[in-house]
Amino acid sequence: MRRIISVLMENAPGSLSRIVGVFSQRGYNVDSLCVAPTDDKSLSRLTIVTEADDKVIEQITKQVNKLIDVLKVTDLSDGHHVERELMLVKVATRSELIRAEIKRNVDIFRAQIVDVDANNYTIQVTGTSDKLDAFAHTLSQSTEIIEASRTGVCGLSRGEKALRP
Amino acid sequence: MEMMSGAAMVVRTLKDIGVKHVFGYPGGAVLDIYDALYAQKNVEHVLVRHEQAAAHMADGYARSTGKTGTVLVTSGPGATNTITGIATAFMDSIPMVVLSGQVPSKHIGEDAFQETDMVGCSRPIVKHSFLVKRAVDIPEAIAKAYYIANTGRPGPVVVDLPKDIVNVSEEHPYQFPEDVTMRSYNPTLKGHNKQIKKAVKTLLESKRPILYVGGGAITAEASDLVTELAEKLNAPVTSTLMGLGAFSSVHEQFVGMLGMHGRLEANKAMHNADCILALGARFDDRVTNNVDKFCPHANIIHVDIDPASISKIVGAHVPVVGSIDEVAKQLLKEMGKIDAKAQKEKVADWWEQITQWRSRKCLDYKKDNGLIKPQEVIESLYKHTNGDAYVSSDVGQHQMFAALYYPFAKPRRWINSGGLGTMGFGLPAAMGVQMAHPEAVSTVVTGDGSIQMNIQELATCMQYNLPIKIISLNNRALGMVRQWQDMIYKGRHSHSYMDSMPDFVKLAEAYGHIGIRVTKPEELDEAMARCFAAKDRLVFMDIEIDQNEHVYPMQIKFGAMDDMRLSKTERT
């Protein structure tokens, strides 16, 4: 089952490698990983997407929680939550027809063209991972994707629930 | 504020923490720290002959005292040589701080001479680690390392110190940190009240209870409380290899060690129990045998300070996170006064059953006129030390014989590498024990394979006058490997024998010690007496034992806990 683990940890050297270590040492999978400092610069928030059953998720959250640098761990997919991912994708724009088709799809997916060059557009799109997959697929039907970069999922619980120190 | 160099800060911080002994070996990156050690008397440094042994010495020191052991080594090979020692401590939750030198900050990442990423190398086998980047941060990093190492579930902590920050020619203000607590690290000590109530209810409803005691009970210094709990419930008590001594092995309620080489009655009682109270034990694969067949009738109450240990291997019906001493107190309080007579009656049938299992006398063995049996060596050791020695052990058959045939009445007397199974652990561990307890009898039970993995430490023993008694069960083979080859590989002894055994008596003498060789059963008693009469000397007992003896009982692979071989020809 797809799970989204969210971690609040000290923004200290080595914290990230320890978390990644828990996954690699125990053979757990990392589908995506997204990390950055929070509004409080001394803390980092990290979101990991993984495929695991209940027993493995229990171990992952316990083992991550055990790390000295980690303050809180939660499984966002356990309850209602908002998740978003951002993708930047560069596509070839060889003809007027293709440029028009891309522009249409950008509007439909509520994406944005953030850079224009003689032969390509760079497009930014946010949403769930599924939406990003769908957008990439749609683009690939009308033109060639030159390169793409995704941030990985980040998310928050809905409502009152929050990860605070 | 006092001004001093980074190197002086390292030594001063150790003193302010109360560290008395440091086990180490100098080298380029730590020369400044060694210079700072030279001019002071607060911290005694013990010079080993190999850094692995420094880690094991610190480990033995820690296991026998409960205090954190300290290691000081240089960068590169000095640091990597401690890896096995750190992993050993990690697997057995032993508090240890390893101070490792590092190349100067500006050379980190340049593949400088004697550079290794020690923080990276050790990451999977430490509780935490620090790479200190400024001299002024040294006191806090070291103080935090000690705090982390010896609170919660203890473990090793590495502090990596680049050479430039310990430079003796630059001075910085020294301040010992008042407070080392961290917002991200708060071990739970007290059990949740609801869980305590549930645990007591389960225990009191049980007719076939058993206490399954592990190393966590020793860490928490909970022997008296565990004993009180066991006596109140009138329940049998079994112990893991790591827990031996937490509950007295000579107590009438003790049914022996459990697991792969556990006693029949212990494994039978576990398998048939209706309630298992696990106290600081982790359902290790050397205990459970086939997890799918593990203790099918039992409600499991699992008490552990590490939440990640609970339900990791076997699901707990009543999980309780907390330290064993606190939780035992809570359980006793919640139980209140219970009617001793009624409780005794409730478990009477259970004890009758256990008595029957005990009557099988699974530890009986046949003596031989010509060959010394390993079991009788341990029995003789027990006799000559009045059952009150510190017994460190290496890894293999001798380890199991010692665990089974030397009943430990007190905690912290049995020092062995249970989790990692590190050959070469015994001698340096016994040295750490002797440093911590100069007046006590510190013995090593070892074999001809294990002892050769850290034999160089005989020189350290000479330098520091450590009168250790080495009981080497010499079977000219790697006994446990050979036993498995006998059992599983049709007796094909692939590389489990040693064709060029040194003369251990001469070897001991070459290092300045006493060596005694024993080859006949009738000489054993007298030789043992001579060994322990030489109070101020290290004695190396090279005891030639029966090569074909196997350790029994032994669980049968893929079976339940109590599926066991009882001898070469009998099984349950």
XYZ file of C-alpha atoms in Angstrom:
737
model
C 0.000 0.000 0.000
C 1.198 3.550 -0.780
C 2.044 5.487 2.376
C 3.125 9.036 3.034
C 5.363 9.372 6.073
C 5.920 12.886 7.356
C 8.833 13.621 9.687
C 9.678 16.665 11.779
C 13.371 16.725 12.617
C 16.260 18.919 13.665
C 17.704 20.854 10.750
C 21.164 19.466 11.573
C 23.947 17.903 9.508
C 23.500 14.173 9.159
C 19.773 14.083 10.005
C 18.711 13.281 6.465
C 21.340 10.593 5.946
C 20.229 8.853 9.145
C 16.635 8.718 7.948
C 17.641 7.467 4.533
C 19.844 4.953 6.371
C 16.841 3.493 8.197
C 15.248 2.778 4.821
C 18.324 1.386 3.101
C 19.514 -0.740 6.034
C 16.191 -2.441 6.388
C 15.451 -2.783 2.699
C 12.461 -0.451 2.726
C 11.572 1.297 -0.499
C 11.649 5.070 -1.048
C 9.377 6.167 -3.933
C 9.903 9.854 -3.336
C 11.492 12.082 -0.768
C 11.007 15.781 -0.205
C 12.793 17.800 2.472
C 13.283 21.459 3.423
C 13.465 23.662 6.508
C 10.130 24.709 8.039
C 8.931 28.175 9.119
C 11.154 27.530 12.155
C 14.593 27.323 10.523
C 15.953 25.021 13.219
C 13.567 22.315 12.029
C 13.206 20.384 8.799
C 10.126 18.689 7.471
C 10.598 15.578 5.408
C 8.026 13.626 3.457
C 8.693 10.108 2.239
C 6.424 8.090 0.001
C 6.825 4.363 0.319
C 5.020 1.124 -0.470
C 4.543 -1.018 2.617
C 2.054 -3.078 4.607
C 0.885 -2.166 8.108
C 3.571 -4.148 9.913
C 6.404 -2.607 7.916
C 4.951 0.894 8.295
C 4.800 0.397 12.061
C 8.493 -0.546 12.057
C 9.433 2.334 9.746
C 7.699 4.928 11.889
C 9.144 3.444 15.089
C 12.663 3.211 13.703
C 12.544 6.755 12.324
C 11.086 8.027 15.588
C 13.962 6.367 17.428
C 16.532 8.573 15.683
C 17.888 11.165 18.078
C 17.295 14.078 15.655
C 13.662 13.227 14.995
C 10.925 15.032 16.927
C 7.729 13.665 15.408
C 6.680 11.120 12.825
C 3.260 10.587 11.338
C 1.693 8.523 8.596
C -0.313 11.099 6.641
C -2.065 8.453 4.593
C -3.576 7.182 7.858
C -6.139 10.004 7.769
C -7.456 12.886 5.661
C -4.651 14.911 4.202
C -3.597 17.264 1.421
C -0.726 16.181 -0.771
C 1.001 18.059 -3.560
C 3.882 17.564 -5.883
C 5.481 20.000 -8.300
C 6.916 19.093 -11.691
C 8.970 21.153 -14.112
C 8.879 19.726 -17.586
C 10.652 20.903 -20.722
C 8.953 20.014 -24.002
C 9.929 20.479 -27.651
C 7.836 23.049 -29.576
C 8.659 22.239 -33.169
C 5.572 23.707 -34.857
C 2.830 26.206 -34.310
C 0.373 23.328 -34.085
C 2.305 21.686 -31.263
C 2.690 24.984 -29.406
C -1.086 25.486 -29.548
C -1.798 21.960 -28.378
C 0.621 22.326 -25.473
C -0.907 25.647 -24.479
C -4.370 24.062 -24.478
C -3.206 21.229 -22.243
C -1.443 23.664 -19.935
C -4.738 25.495 -19.476
C -6.722 22.311 -18.949
C -4.322 21.070 -16.275
C -3.966 24.543 -14.759
C -0.219 24.431 -15.327
C 1.977 27.396 -16.194
C 4.552 28.004 -18.897
C 7.479 29.457 -16.955
C 10.130 29.669 -19.669
C 10.015 29.978 -23.431
C 12.808 29.305 -25.861
C 12.943 29.130 -29.638
C 12.391 25.383 -29.654
C 10.948 24.559 -26.233
C 8.670 25.484 -23.364
C 9.355 24.850 -19.704
C 6.129 24.150 -17.854
C 5.376 24.081 -14.140
C 2.544 21.968 -12.824
C 1.435 21.157 -9.274
C -1.006 18.614 -7.943
C -1.198 15.056 -6.801
C 1.280 12.559 -8.212
C -1.524 11.081 -10.345
C -2.288 14.436 -11.941
C 1.397 14.963 -12.723
C 1.580 11.503 -14.304
C -1.497 12.282 -16.392
C -0.119 15.631 -17.517
C 3.200 14.117 -18.542
C 1.370 11.407 -20.440
C -0.809 13.964 -22.246
C 2.212 16.050 -23.234
C 4.032 13.030 -24.537
C 1.146 12.325 -26.905
C 1.585 15.604 -28.775
C 5.310 16.279 -28.416
C 8.633 15.111 -27.069
C 9.458 15.607 -23.392
C 13.076 16.793 -23.272
C 13.466 16.542 -19.517
C 11.400 16.600 -16.354
C 12.094 17.090 -12.684
C 9.669 16.365 -9.839
C 9.906 17.458 -6.202
C 8.364 14.377 -4.705
C 5.267 14.540 -2.553
C 4.848 16.883 0.371
C 1.748 16.951 2.474
C -0.146 18.047 5.571
C -2.993 16.566 7.552
C -6.367 18.213 7.121
C -8.007 20.008 10.023
C -6.549 20.528 13.510
C -3.925 17.836 13.342
C -0.379 19.219 13.025
C 3.239 18.197 13.506
C 4.655 20.723 15.971
C 7.680 20.357 18.260
C 35.795 31.731 31.276
C 38.801 29.450 31.228
C 40.757 29.438 28.000
C 42.192 26.213 26.633
C 42.905 24.299 23.459
C 40.400 21.952 21.840
C 42.535 19.006 22.926
C 42.554 20.211 26.530
C 38.780 20.634 26.276
C 38.350 17.010 25.289
C 40.242 15.821 28.351
C 38.652 18.413 30.634
C 35.151 17.485 29.478
C 35.890 13.819 30.197
C 37.022 14.787 33.685
C 33.953 16.956 34.284
C 31.701 14.104 33.196
C 33.500 11.829 35.655
C 35.242 9.523 33.177
C 38.014 7.595 34.922
C 39.287 5.304 32.180
C 39.855 5.708 28.481
C 40.857 2.791 26.259
C 42.754 3.819 23.192
C 45.625 3.968 20.797
C 47.374 7.127 19.548
C 47.959 8.274 15.991
C 48.434 11.366 13.864
C 44.992 12.905 14.122
C 44.770 12.583 17.906
C 48.326 13.507 18.895
C 47.087 16.800 20.336
C 44.556 14.990 22.520
C 47.242 12.544 23.640
C 49.450 15.480 24.508
C 46.650 16.870 26.661
C 46.302 13.471 28.371
C 50.022 13.435 29.188
C 49.973 16.250 31.687
C 47.081 15.143 33.889
C 46.042 12.420 36.309
C 42.240 12.580 36.274
C 41.661 10.317 33.334
C 43.665 7.101 33.127
C 44.469 5.983 29.599
C 44.898 2.287 28.839
C 47.052 1.590 25.808
C 45.758 -1.442 23.928
C 47.513 -3.350 21.143
C 44.671 -3.154 18.615
C 41.799 -0.664 18.488
C 39.156 -3.381 18.250
C 40.246 -4.482 21.704
C 39.906 -0.905 22.994
C 36.235 -0.963 22.051
C 35.715 -4.397 23.657
C 37.524 -3.275 26.814
C 35.320 -0.211 27.078
C 32.390 -2.545 26.471
C 33.382 -4.992 29.237
C 33.954 -2.027 31.508
C 30.460 -0.758 30.737
C 28.716 -4.118 31.073
C 30.265 -4.820 34.449
C 29.577 -1.361 35.917
C 26.661 0.182 34.055
C 28.882 3.196 33.388
C 29.678 4.357 29.879
C 32.896 2.940 28.400
C 35.197 5.344 26.570
C 37.380 4.743 23.514
C 39.923 7.114 21.969
C 41.393 6.330 18.565
C 42.949 8.074 15.634
C 41.391 8.642 12.227
C 41.273 6.143 9.355
C 42.387 2.651 10.388
C 42.280 3.554 14.075
C 38.627 4.423 13.731
C 37.651 1.585 11.384
C 39.329 -0.959 13.658
C 36.745 -0.076 16.319
C 33.820 -0.853 14.007
C 33.381 -4.476 15.167
C 33.562 -3.303 18.766
C 30.970 -0.594 18.155
C 28.664 -3.053 16.384
C 29.041 -5.477 19.305
C 28.012 -2.774 21.764
C 25.177 -1.635 19.514
C 23.635 -5.086 19.235
C 23.717 -5.577 23.006
C 22.677 -1.986 23.903
C 25.879 -1.133 25.755
C 26.691 2.504 26.593
C 29.930 3.543 24.897
C 31.459 6.746 23.581
C 34.046 6.523 20.828
C 36.181 9.613 20.331
C 37.777 9.320 16.924
C 40.318 11.631 15.379
C 39.653 13.025 11.929
C 41.825 14.737 9.340
C 41.781 18.562 9.490
C 38.408 20.040 8.420
C 39.764 21.539 5.203
C 41.065 18.129 4.079
C 37.830 16.230 4.741
C 36.699 14.728 1.462
C 40.127 15.000 -0.182
C 41.089 11.365 0.499
C 43.718 12.713 2.842
C 46.160 10.388 4.597
C 44.309 8.232 7.147
C 40.959 9.728 6.225
C 37.729 7.748 6.518
C 34.213 9.039 6.848
C 33.860 7.630 10.361
C 30.433 9.153 10.932
C 29.284 7.509 7.699
C 31.028 4.173 8.334
C 29.551 3.831 11.768
C 26.090 5.220 11.052
C 24.169 1.925 10.939
C 25.759 0.715 14.198
C 25.587 3.734 16.473
C 22.821 5.257 18.505
C 23.994 8.661 17.359
C 27.111 10.441 16.122
C 28.652 13.894 16.054
C 31.119 15.489 13.689
C 32.374 18.442 15.709
C 33.120 21.472 13.580
C 34.269 24.106 16.075
C 36.466 23.790 19.162
C 33.930 25.630 21.325
C 31.361 22.911 20.526
C 33.544 20.119 21.928
C 32.216 20.135 25.521
C 28.601 20.065 24.445
C 29.099 17.358 21.819
C 30.951 15.085 24.243
C 28.531 15.712 27.114
C 25.595 15.004 24.821
C 27.307 11.844 23.587
C 27.518 10.507 27.154
C 23.948 11.516 27.880
C 22.634 9.770 24.772
C 24.836 6.693 25.229
C 23.577 5.932 28.714
C 19.913 6.942 28.750
C 16.902 5.258 27.198
C 18.023 2.152 25.372
C 21.801 2.568 25.727
C 24.175 2.299 22.809
C 27.427 3.509 21.309
C 27.904 7.130 20.230
C 30.730 8.328 17.985
C 32.281 11.786 18.329
C 34.497 12.584 15.355
C 37.074 15.300 16.067
C 38.940 16.919 13.143
C 42.563 17.635 13.936
C 42.352 21.393 13.445
C 39.735 21.874 16.144
C 41.813 20.080 18.786
C 44.962 21.987 17.829
C 46.994 22.690 21.007
C 48.245 26.060 19.788
C 44.823 27.760 19.671
C 42.846 28.546 22.796
C 39.102 28.939 23.170
C 36.768 29.582 26.096
C 35.715 26.370 27.874
C 32.234 25.962 29.226
C 30.807 22.687 30.483
C 27.164 22.514 29.376
C 24.666 22.868 32.210
C 21.959 21.045 30.343
C 22.273 18.452 27.620
C 18.631 17.505 27.238
C 17.224 17.655 23.722
C 13.710 18.442 22.530
C 13.938 15.569 20.052
C 15.043 12.924 22.565
C 12.854 11.970 25.517
C 12.930 8.261 26.380
C 9.747 7.011 28.009
C 10.515 5.537 31.420
C 7.103 5.000 33.010
C 4.591 2.621 31.534
C 1.182 3.878 30.463
C -1.283 3.378 33.321
C -3.910 1.757 31.155
C -1.369 -0.741 29.882
C -0.134 -1.470 33.401
C -3.715 -2.264 34.498
C -4.182 -4.494 31.473
C -0.875 -6.262 32.137
C -1.725 -6.963 35.774
C -5.169 -8.261 34.851
C -3.632 -10.594 32.272
C -0.982 -11.795 34.714
C -3.444 -12.471 37.520
C -5.857 -14.312 35.251
C -3.084 -16.541 34.016
C -2.648 -20.075 35.265
C 0.590 -20.778 33.430
C 2.576 -17.535 33.598
C 6.280 -17.163 32.871
C 8.702 -14.264 33.179
C 11.021 -13.940 30.193
C 13.852 -11.689 31.351
C 16.397 -10.044 29.073
C 19.321 -7.650 29.167
C 16.992 -4.696 29.670
C 16.455 -5.828 33.260
C 20.203 -5.582 33.854
C 20.479 -2.192 32.167
C 17.687 -0.875 34.380
C 19.252 -2.388 37.547
C 15.910 -4.054 38.133
C 17.031 -7.397 39.624
C 15.384 -6.926 43.005
C 12.127 -5.732 41.486
C 12.020 -8.565 38.970
C 12.637 -11.035 41.780
C 9.860 -9.489 43.868
C 7.525 -9.683 40.907
C 8.397 -13.316 40.204
C 7.987 -14.309 43.833
C 4.689 -12.512 44.182
C 3.306 -14.310 41.137
C 5.063 -17.535 42.031
C 5.915 -17.760 38.349
C 8.795 -19.567 36.685
C 11.507 -17.307 35.321
C 13.571 -17.854 32.207
C 16.361 -15.656 30.962
C 17.907 -14.773 27.643
C 21.635 -15.129 27.115
C 21.911 -11.385 27.739
C 19.742 -11.434 30.827
C 21.603 -14.105 32.799
C 22.074 -12.952 36.380
C 19.246 -10.410 36.327
C 17.250 -13.073 38.141
C 19.400 -15.382 40.216
C 20.172 -18.628 38.416
C 20.208 -20.425 41.750
C 16.693 -19.263 42.679
C 14.241 -22.176 42.821
C 11.872 -20.433 40.403
C 14.575 -20.175 37.737
C 14.037 -22.644 34.899
C 17.207 -21.711 33.027
C 18.205 -19.939 29.865
C 15.822 -20.273 26.920
C 16.320 -20.419 23.185
C 18.488 -22.236 20.705
C 20.669 -23.786 23.403
C 18.256 -23.167 26.225
C 17.220 -25.664 28.844
C 14.417 -28.035 27.968
C 12.277 -26.879 30.901
C 12.697 -23.229 29.908
C 11.629 -23.771 26.304
C 8.825 -26.130 27.327
C 7.516 -23.639 29.856
C 7.608 -20.845 27.262
C 5.836 -22.938 24.655
C 3.084 -24.017 27.030
C 2.653 -20.779 28.961
C -0.656 -18.932 28.797
C 0.991 -15.622 29.675
C 4.503 -14.403 28.927
C 5.793 -11.327 30.701
C 8.768 -10.209 28.597
C 10.973 -7.801 30.532
C 13.639 -6.107 28.428
C 13.949 -8.976 25.958
C 13.521 -8.685 22.205
C 12.253 -12.044 20.890
C 15.515 -12.601 19.046
C 15.707 -15.350 16.406
C 18.029 -17.295 18.713
C 15.109 -17.435 21.158
C 11.962 -17.869 19.111
C 12.991 -20.538 16.610
C 10.168 -20.560 14.033
C 8.116 -17.441 14.781
C 4.999 -18.955 13.221
C 5.050 -21.736 15.806
C 6.109 -19.497 18.685
C 4.230 -19.936 21.961
C 0.740 -20.478 20.529
C -1.136 -20.328 23.839
C 0.365 -17.210 25.343
C -0.867 -13.701 25.935
C 2.291 -11.679 25.526
C 3.004 -8.668 27.704
C 6.058 -6.988 26.243
C 7.832 -4.404 28.372
C 10.678 -2.557 26.690
C 12.170 0.913 26.795
C 12.488 0.852 23.009
C 9.079 1.048 21.318
C 10.660 -0.248 18.101
C 11.475 -3.557 19.836
C 7.854 -4.184 20.703
C 5.909 -6.226 18.164
C 8.933 -6.191 15.842
C 9.126 -9.974 15.636
C 6.273 -11.324 17.735
C 3.113 -9.285 18.181
C 2.466 -8.190 21.759
C -1.028 -8.417 23.247
C -0.125 -5.883 25.905
C 2.701 -3.572 24.815
C 4.239 -1.495 27.590
C 6.881 1.104 26.772
C 9.074 1.926 29.747
C 12.197 1.017 31.643
C 12.054 -2.314 33.445
C 12.597 -0.887 36.933
C 9.840 1.733 36.610
C 7.384 -0.656 35.012
C 8.124 -3.416 37.555
C 7.407 -0.904 40.329
C 4.153 0.068 38.642
C 3.141 -3.562 38.166
C 3.863 -4.360 41.818
C 1.905 -1.343 42.974
C -1.051 -2.139 40.745
C -1.089 -5.741 41.972
C -1.174 -4.576 45.560
C -1.448 -7.329 48.124
C -2.321 -10.610 46.536
C -3.255 -13.706 48.449
C -0.021 -15.715 48.336
C -1.746 -18.981 49.145
C -4.404 -18.587 46.471
C -1.786 -17.573 43.917
C 0.304 -20.625 44.797
C -2.702 -22.869 44.323
C -3.492 -21.257 41.014
C -0.083 -22.162 39.599
C 0.313 -25.496 41.401
C -0.497 -27.617 38.338
C 1.850 -25.492 36.264
C 4.723 -26.130 38.681
C 3.959 -29.815 38.740
C 4.310 -29.847 34.971
C 7.570 -27.886 35.137
C 8.978 -30.250 37.742
C 8.326 -33.071 35.331
C 10.231 -31.300 32.538
C 13.041 -30.548 34.947
C 13.316 -34.197 35.907
C 14.602 -34.909 32.391
C 17.849 -33.245 33.616
C 18.723 -31.962 30.180
C 22.154 -30.718 31.220
C 23.416 -34.140 32.320
C 26.383 -35.345 30.337
C 28.591 -38.408 30.357
C 32.047 -37.998 31.804
C 34.917 -39.783 30.152
C 37.986 -41.313 31.737
C 40.415 -40.209 29.089
C 39.048 -36.924 27.768
C 38.097 -33.755 29.560
C 34.522 -32.680 28.878
C 33.947 -28.946 28.376
C 31.011 -29.033 30.802
C 33.202 -30.278 33.648
C 35.670 -27.454 33.042
C 32.907 -24.885 33.573
C 31.681 -26.765 36.661
C 35.220 -26.738 38.015
C 35.516 -23.019 37.262
C 32.270 -22.452 39.162
C 33.600 -24.392 42.122
C 36.972 -22.642 42.234
C 35.437 -19.167 41.975
C 32.614 -19.896 44.443
C 30.201 -18.983 41.693
C 31.082 -15.348 42.171
C 33.515 -14.466 39.379
C 33.077 -12.125 36.484
C 32.925 -14.460 33.529
C 33.590 -12.934 30.138
C 33.148 -15.158 27.172
C 34.110 -15.419 23.570
C 31.786 -16.897 20.998
C 31.131 -20.514 20.196
C 30.506 -23.772 22.015
C 32.430 -22.621 25.092
C 30.091 -19.621 25.339
C 27.046 -21.863 25.502
C 28.704 -24.232 27.973
C 29.556 -21.281 30.211
C 26.042 -19.853 29.958
C 24.500 -23.223 30.825
C 26.891 -24.610 33.439
C 27.866 -21.485 35.410
C 24.761 -20.316 37.288
C 25.004 -16.543 37.714
C 23.471 -15.313 40.936
C 24.112 -11.630 40.307
C 23.659 -9.243 37.381
C 26.617 -7.870 35.407
C 28.736 -10.981 36.105
C 28.194 -12.600 32.717
C 29.837 -10.593 29.950
C 29.331 -11.890 26.423
C 28.677 -10.769 22.888
C 25.123 -12.033 22.592
C 23.737 -10.148 19.627
C 26.654 -9.788 17.257
C 28.476 -12.949 18.344
C 31.934 -11.427 18.135
C 34.819 -13.858 18.401
C 37.756 -12.097 20.046
C 35.466 -10.237 22.453
C 36.252 -12.218 25.601
C 39.815 -11.332 26.545
C 39.570 -7.557 26.053
C 36.137 -7.532 27.737
C 37.615 -9.304 30.764
C 40.366 -6.680 30.803
C 37.779 -3.904 30.900
C 36.055 -5.759 33.749
C 39.344 -6.029 35.643
C 40.094 -2.309 35.147
C 36.688 -1.490 36.629
C 36.975 -4.016 39.469
C 40.675 -4.363 40.379
C 39.968 -6.626 43.361
C 37.506 -8.958 41.673
C 38.191 -12.255 39.940
C 37.916 -11.644 36.195
C 37.904 -14.752 34.047
C 37.522 -15.449 30.341
C 35.984 -18.603 28.997
C 37.300 -18.945 25.492
C 38.365 -21.414 22.849
C 41.409 -21.945 20.697
C 39.682 -20.140 17.805
C 38.339 -17.079 19.598
C 41.379 -16.396 21.767
C 43.586 -16.011 18.716
C 41.408 -13.177 17.430
C 42.707 -10.743 20.067
C 45.640 -12.629 21.568
C 47.891 -9.567 21.230
C 46.167 -8.081 24.277
C 48.191 -10.402 26.494
C 50.809 -7.653 26.217
C 48.356 -5.034 27.491
C 47.532 -7.308 30.429
C 51.236 -7.358 31.298
C 51.596 -3.594 31.060
C 48.637 -2.931 33.370
C 49.038 -5.961 35.671
C 45.665 -7.442 34.874
C 45.575 -10.849 36.594
C 42.954 -12.333 34.314
C 42.299 -16.056 34.333
C 41.928 -17.393 30.824
C 40.064 -20.674 30.628
C 40.626 -21.839 27.082
C 38.673 -24.890 25.986
C 41.047 -26.188 23.376
C 39.419 -28.672 21.015
C 41.740 -27.965 18.092
C 38.730 -26.852 16.080
C 36.081 -24.197 15.668
C 33.711 -26.163 17.833
C 30.368 -24.602 16.970
C 31.117 -24.602 13.246
C 32.216 -28.209 13.551
C 29.041 -29.104 15.467
C 26.875 -27.679 12.658
C 29.000 -29.451 10.075
C 28.467 -32.696 11.993
C 24.737 -32.118 12.175
C 23.945 -30.573 8.808
C 26.884 -31.165 6.481
C 27.427 -34.877 7.067
C 30.582 -34.306 9.064
C 32.410 -32.524 6.258
C 34.645 -30.322 8.418
C 35.352 -27.630 5.896
C 38.028 -25.318 7.366
C 36.853 -25.729 10.934
C 40.079 -27.261 12.230
C 43.418 -25.684 12.918
C 46.449 -27.579 11.788
C 49.066 -25.290 13.245
C 48.065 -24.574 16.803
C 50.559 -22.485 18.761
C 51.889 -23.737 22.085
C 49.629 -21.579 24.257
C 51.680 -22.220 27.400
C 54.848 -20.926 25.758
C 52.864 -18.094 24.204
C 51.570 -17.006 27.612
C 55.079 -17.246 28.986
C 56.472 -15.230 26.095
C 54.126 -12.414 27.102
C 55.330 -12.750 30.707
C 52.375 -14.704 32.083
C 51.785 -18.179 33.491
C 50.603 -20.945 31.197
C 49.132 -24.239 32.382
C 48.248 -27.095 30.097
C 45.704 -29.658 31.220
C 45.066 -32.819 29.241
C 43.529 -35.315 31.672
C 40.282 -35.101 33.641
C 42.026 -36.065 36.884
C 44.417 -33.112 36.589
C 41.702 -30.507 36.125
C 40.850 -29.770 39.740
C 44.430 -29.333 40.863
C 45.292 -27.177 37.832
C 42.280 -24.947 38.454
C 43.382 -24.541 42.079
C 46.875 -23.532 40.934
C 45.376 -21.077 38.462
C 43.296 -19.242 41.057
C 46.062 -19.406 43.667
C 48.189 -17.182 41.430
C 46.179 -14.154 42.475
C 48.391 -11.438 41.032
C 49.253 -13.119 37.764
C 47.514 -13.724 34.502
C 47.119 -17.455 34.017
C 46.403 -19.006 30.639
C 44.741 -22.398 31.101
C 45.112 -24.383 27.906
C 42.648 -27.191 28.517
C 42.567 -29.963 25.980
C 38.946 -31.085 25.729
C 36.949 -33.694 23.868
C 36.786 -32.551 20.276
C 33.543 -34.357 19.548
C 31.363 -32.928 22.272
C 28.274 -31.053 21.064
C 26.254 -28.428 22.894
C 22.836 -29.744 23.873
C 19.960 -29.133 24.177
C 19.550 -27.513 20.778
C 16.427 -26.306 19.029
C 15.541 -28.011 15.781
C 15.442 -25.573 12.878
C 11.990 -24.453 11.684
C 10.414 -26.052 14.749
C 8.617 -24.562 17.722
C 10.497 -23.288 20.747
C 10.406 -26.640 22.425
C 11.349 -28.816 19.454
C 14.817 -29.812 20.609
C 17.637 -32.252 20.262
C 18.664 -33.438 23.689
C 21.749 -35.360 22.642
C 23.276 -36.741 19.463
C 20.584 -39.412 19.429
C 17.597 -38.085 21.374
C 15.028 -35.432 20.588
C 11.808 -34.127 22.100
